[in-house]
mmCIF file of C-alpha atoms and ligand atoms in Angstrom:
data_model
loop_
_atom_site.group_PDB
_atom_site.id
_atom_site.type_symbol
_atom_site.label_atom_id
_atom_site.label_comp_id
_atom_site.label_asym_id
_atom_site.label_seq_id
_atom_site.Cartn_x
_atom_site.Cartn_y
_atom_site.Cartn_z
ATOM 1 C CA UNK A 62 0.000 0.000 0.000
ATOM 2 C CA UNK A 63 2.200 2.973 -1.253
ATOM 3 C CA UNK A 64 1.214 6.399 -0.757
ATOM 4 C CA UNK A 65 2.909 7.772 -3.811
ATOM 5 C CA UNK A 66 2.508 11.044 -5.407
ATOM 6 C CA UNK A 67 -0.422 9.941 -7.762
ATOM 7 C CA UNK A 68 -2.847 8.969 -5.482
ATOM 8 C CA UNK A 69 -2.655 12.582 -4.256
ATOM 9 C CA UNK A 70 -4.764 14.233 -6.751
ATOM 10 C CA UNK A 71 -7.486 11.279 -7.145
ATOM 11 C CA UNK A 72 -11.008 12.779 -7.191
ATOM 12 C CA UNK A 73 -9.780 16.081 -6.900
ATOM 13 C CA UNK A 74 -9.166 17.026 -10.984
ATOM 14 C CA UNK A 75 -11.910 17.753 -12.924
ATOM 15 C CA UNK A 76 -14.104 20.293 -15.153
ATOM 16 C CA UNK A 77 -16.595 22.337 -13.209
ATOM 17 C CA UNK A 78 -19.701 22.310 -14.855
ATOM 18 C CA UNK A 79 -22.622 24.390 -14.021
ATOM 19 C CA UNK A 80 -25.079 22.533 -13.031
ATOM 20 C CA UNK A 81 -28.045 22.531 -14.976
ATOM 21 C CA UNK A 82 -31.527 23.446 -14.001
ATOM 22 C CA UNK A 83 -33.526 20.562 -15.349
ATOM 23 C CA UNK A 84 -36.661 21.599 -13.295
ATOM 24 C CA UNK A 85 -40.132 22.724 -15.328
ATOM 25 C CA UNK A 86 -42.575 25.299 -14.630
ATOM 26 C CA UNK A 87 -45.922 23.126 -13.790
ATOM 27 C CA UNK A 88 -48.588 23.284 -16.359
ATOM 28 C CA UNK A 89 -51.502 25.836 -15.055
ATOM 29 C CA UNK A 90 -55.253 25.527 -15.497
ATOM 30 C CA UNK A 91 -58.107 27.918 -15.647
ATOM 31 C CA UNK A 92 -60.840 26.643 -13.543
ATOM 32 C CA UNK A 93 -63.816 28.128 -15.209
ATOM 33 C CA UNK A 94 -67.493 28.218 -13.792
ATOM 34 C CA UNK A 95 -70.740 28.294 -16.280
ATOM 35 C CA UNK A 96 -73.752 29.947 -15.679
ATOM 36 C CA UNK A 97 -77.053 28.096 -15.371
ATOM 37 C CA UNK A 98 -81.113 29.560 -14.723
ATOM 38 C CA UNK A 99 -81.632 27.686 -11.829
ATOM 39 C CA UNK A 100 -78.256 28.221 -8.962
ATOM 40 C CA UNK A 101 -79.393 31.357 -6.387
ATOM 41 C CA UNK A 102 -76.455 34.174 -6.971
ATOM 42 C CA UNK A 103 -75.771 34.016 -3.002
ATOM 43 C CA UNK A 104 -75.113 30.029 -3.809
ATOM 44 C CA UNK A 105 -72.213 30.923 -6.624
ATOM 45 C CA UNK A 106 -70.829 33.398 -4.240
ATOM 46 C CA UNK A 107 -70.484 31.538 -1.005
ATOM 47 C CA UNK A 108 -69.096 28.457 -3.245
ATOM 48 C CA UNK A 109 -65.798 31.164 -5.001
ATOM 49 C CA UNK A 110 -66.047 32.383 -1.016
ATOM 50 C CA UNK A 111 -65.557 28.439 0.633
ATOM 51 C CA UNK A 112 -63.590 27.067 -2.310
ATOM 52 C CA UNK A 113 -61.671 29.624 -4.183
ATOM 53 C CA UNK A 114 -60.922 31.959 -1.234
ATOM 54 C CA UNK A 115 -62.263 35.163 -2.313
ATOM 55 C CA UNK A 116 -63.761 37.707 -0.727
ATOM 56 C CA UNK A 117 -67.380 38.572 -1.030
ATOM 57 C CA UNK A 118 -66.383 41.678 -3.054
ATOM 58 C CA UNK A 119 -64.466 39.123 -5.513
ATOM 59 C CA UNK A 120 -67.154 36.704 -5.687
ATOM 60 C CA UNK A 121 -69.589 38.668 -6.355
ATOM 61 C CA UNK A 122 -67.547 40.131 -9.016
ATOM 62 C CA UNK A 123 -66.802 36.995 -10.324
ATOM 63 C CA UNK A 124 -70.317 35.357 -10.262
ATOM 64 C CA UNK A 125 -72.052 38.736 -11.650
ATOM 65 C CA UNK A 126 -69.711 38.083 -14.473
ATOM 66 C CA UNK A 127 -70.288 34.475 -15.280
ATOM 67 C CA UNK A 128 -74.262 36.056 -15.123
ATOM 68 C CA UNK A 129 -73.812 38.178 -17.431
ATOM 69 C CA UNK A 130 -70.939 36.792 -19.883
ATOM 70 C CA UNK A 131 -72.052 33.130 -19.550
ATOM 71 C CA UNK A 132 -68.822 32.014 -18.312
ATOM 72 C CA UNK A 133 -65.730 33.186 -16.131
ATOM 73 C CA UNK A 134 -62.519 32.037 -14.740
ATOM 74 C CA UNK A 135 -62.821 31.451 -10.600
ATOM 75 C CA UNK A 136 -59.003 30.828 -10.795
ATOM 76 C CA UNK A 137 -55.290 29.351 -12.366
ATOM 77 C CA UNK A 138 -53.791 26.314 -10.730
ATOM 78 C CA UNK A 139 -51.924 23.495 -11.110
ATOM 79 C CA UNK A 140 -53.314 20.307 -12.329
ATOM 80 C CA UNK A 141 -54.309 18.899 -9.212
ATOM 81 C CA UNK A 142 -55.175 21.734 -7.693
ATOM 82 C CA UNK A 143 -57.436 23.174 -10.243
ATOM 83 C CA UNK A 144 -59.166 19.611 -10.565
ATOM 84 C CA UNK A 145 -59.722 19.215 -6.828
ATOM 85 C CA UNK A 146 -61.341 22.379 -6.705
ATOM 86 C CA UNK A 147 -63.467 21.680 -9.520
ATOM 87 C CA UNK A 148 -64.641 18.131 -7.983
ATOM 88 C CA UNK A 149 -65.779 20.254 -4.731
ATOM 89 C CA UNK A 150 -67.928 22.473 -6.464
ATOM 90 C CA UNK A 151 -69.428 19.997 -8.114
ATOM 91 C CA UNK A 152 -70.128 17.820 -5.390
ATOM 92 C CA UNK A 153 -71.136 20.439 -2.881
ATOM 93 C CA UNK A 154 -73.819 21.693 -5.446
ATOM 94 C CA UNK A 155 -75.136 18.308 -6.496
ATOM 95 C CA UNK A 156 -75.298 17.949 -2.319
ATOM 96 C CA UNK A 157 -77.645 21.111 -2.560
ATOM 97 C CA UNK A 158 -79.271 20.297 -5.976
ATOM 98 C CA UNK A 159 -78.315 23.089 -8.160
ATOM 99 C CA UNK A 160 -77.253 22.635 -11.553
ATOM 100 C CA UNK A 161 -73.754 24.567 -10.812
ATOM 101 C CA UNK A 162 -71.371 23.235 -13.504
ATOM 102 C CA UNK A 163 -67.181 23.977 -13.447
ATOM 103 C CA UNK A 164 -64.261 23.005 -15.692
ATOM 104 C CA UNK A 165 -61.153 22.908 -16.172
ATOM 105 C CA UNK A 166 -59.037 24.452 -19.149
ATOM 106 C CA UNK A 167 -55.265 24.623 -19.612
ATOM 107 C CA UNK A 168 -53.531 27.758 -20.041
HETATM 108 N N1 TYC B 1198 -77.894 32.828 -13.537
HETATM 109 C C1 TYC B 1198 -78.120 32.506 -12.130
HETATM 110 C C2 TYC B 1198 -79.391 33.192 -11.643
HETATM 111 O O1 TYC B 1198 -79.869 34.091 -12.280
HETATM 112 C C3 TYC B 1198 -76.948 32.894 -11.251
HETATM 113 C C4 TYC B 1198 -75.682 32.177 -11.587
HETATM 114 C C5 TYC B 1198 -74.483 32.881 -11.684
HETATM 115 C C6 TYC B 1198 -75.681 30.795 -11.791
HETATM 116 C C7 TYC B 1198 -73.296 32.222 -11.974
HETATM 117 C C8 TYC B 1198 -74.502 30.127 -12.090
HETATM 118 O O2 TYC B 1198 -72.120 30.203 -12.443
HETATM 119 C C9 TYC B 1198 -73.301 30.841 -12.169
HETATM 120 N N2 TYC B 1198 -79.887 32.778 -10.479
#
């Protein structure tokens, strides 16, 4: 087991390289909310209020909007995000048995 002079510099030569940033900006998604005849106003409001963390001011904004315009975006997520939200709504107004429809579109 010699400890010559060769052995010295093992691992230590070498090219620095920058490293590379290999990570990618996630996707986003539009959640967007349609308007129907039948869901009360004050239902589409407390639902962007519980679920998409506005304020009332916002959500009224919002659902006034989707009123008017027929459609409007309650928010931009990720994938999973977006799509969780989405599956709330829906579920909480089946629960209440208004037609409320979401969906989700991709940036
Ligand atoms: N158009 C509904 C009404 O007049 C209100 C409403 C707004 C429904 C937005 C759905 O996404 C919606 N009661």
């Amino acid at each position: 087991m010699s400890d010559g002079p060769r052995r010295k510099d093992q691992g230590e030569t070498g090219v620095i390289v920058k490293q590379e940033t290999k990570t990618k900006k996630p996707s986003m998604y539009k959640v967007l909310m349609l308007n129907d005849d039948y869901t009360p106003m004050e239902f589409v409001v407390h639902v962007l209020e519980r679920f998409f963390n506005k304020t009332r001011a916002e959500a009224t904004r919002i659902m006034l909007h989707v009123h008017q315009r027929g459609v409007g975006v309650c928010g931009v997520y990720t994938y999973e995000v977006a799509e969780t939200k989405v599956n709330q709504t829906m579920e909480f107004a089946r629960r209440h048995q208004h037609p409320l429809q979401c969906t989700l579109e991709k940036e």
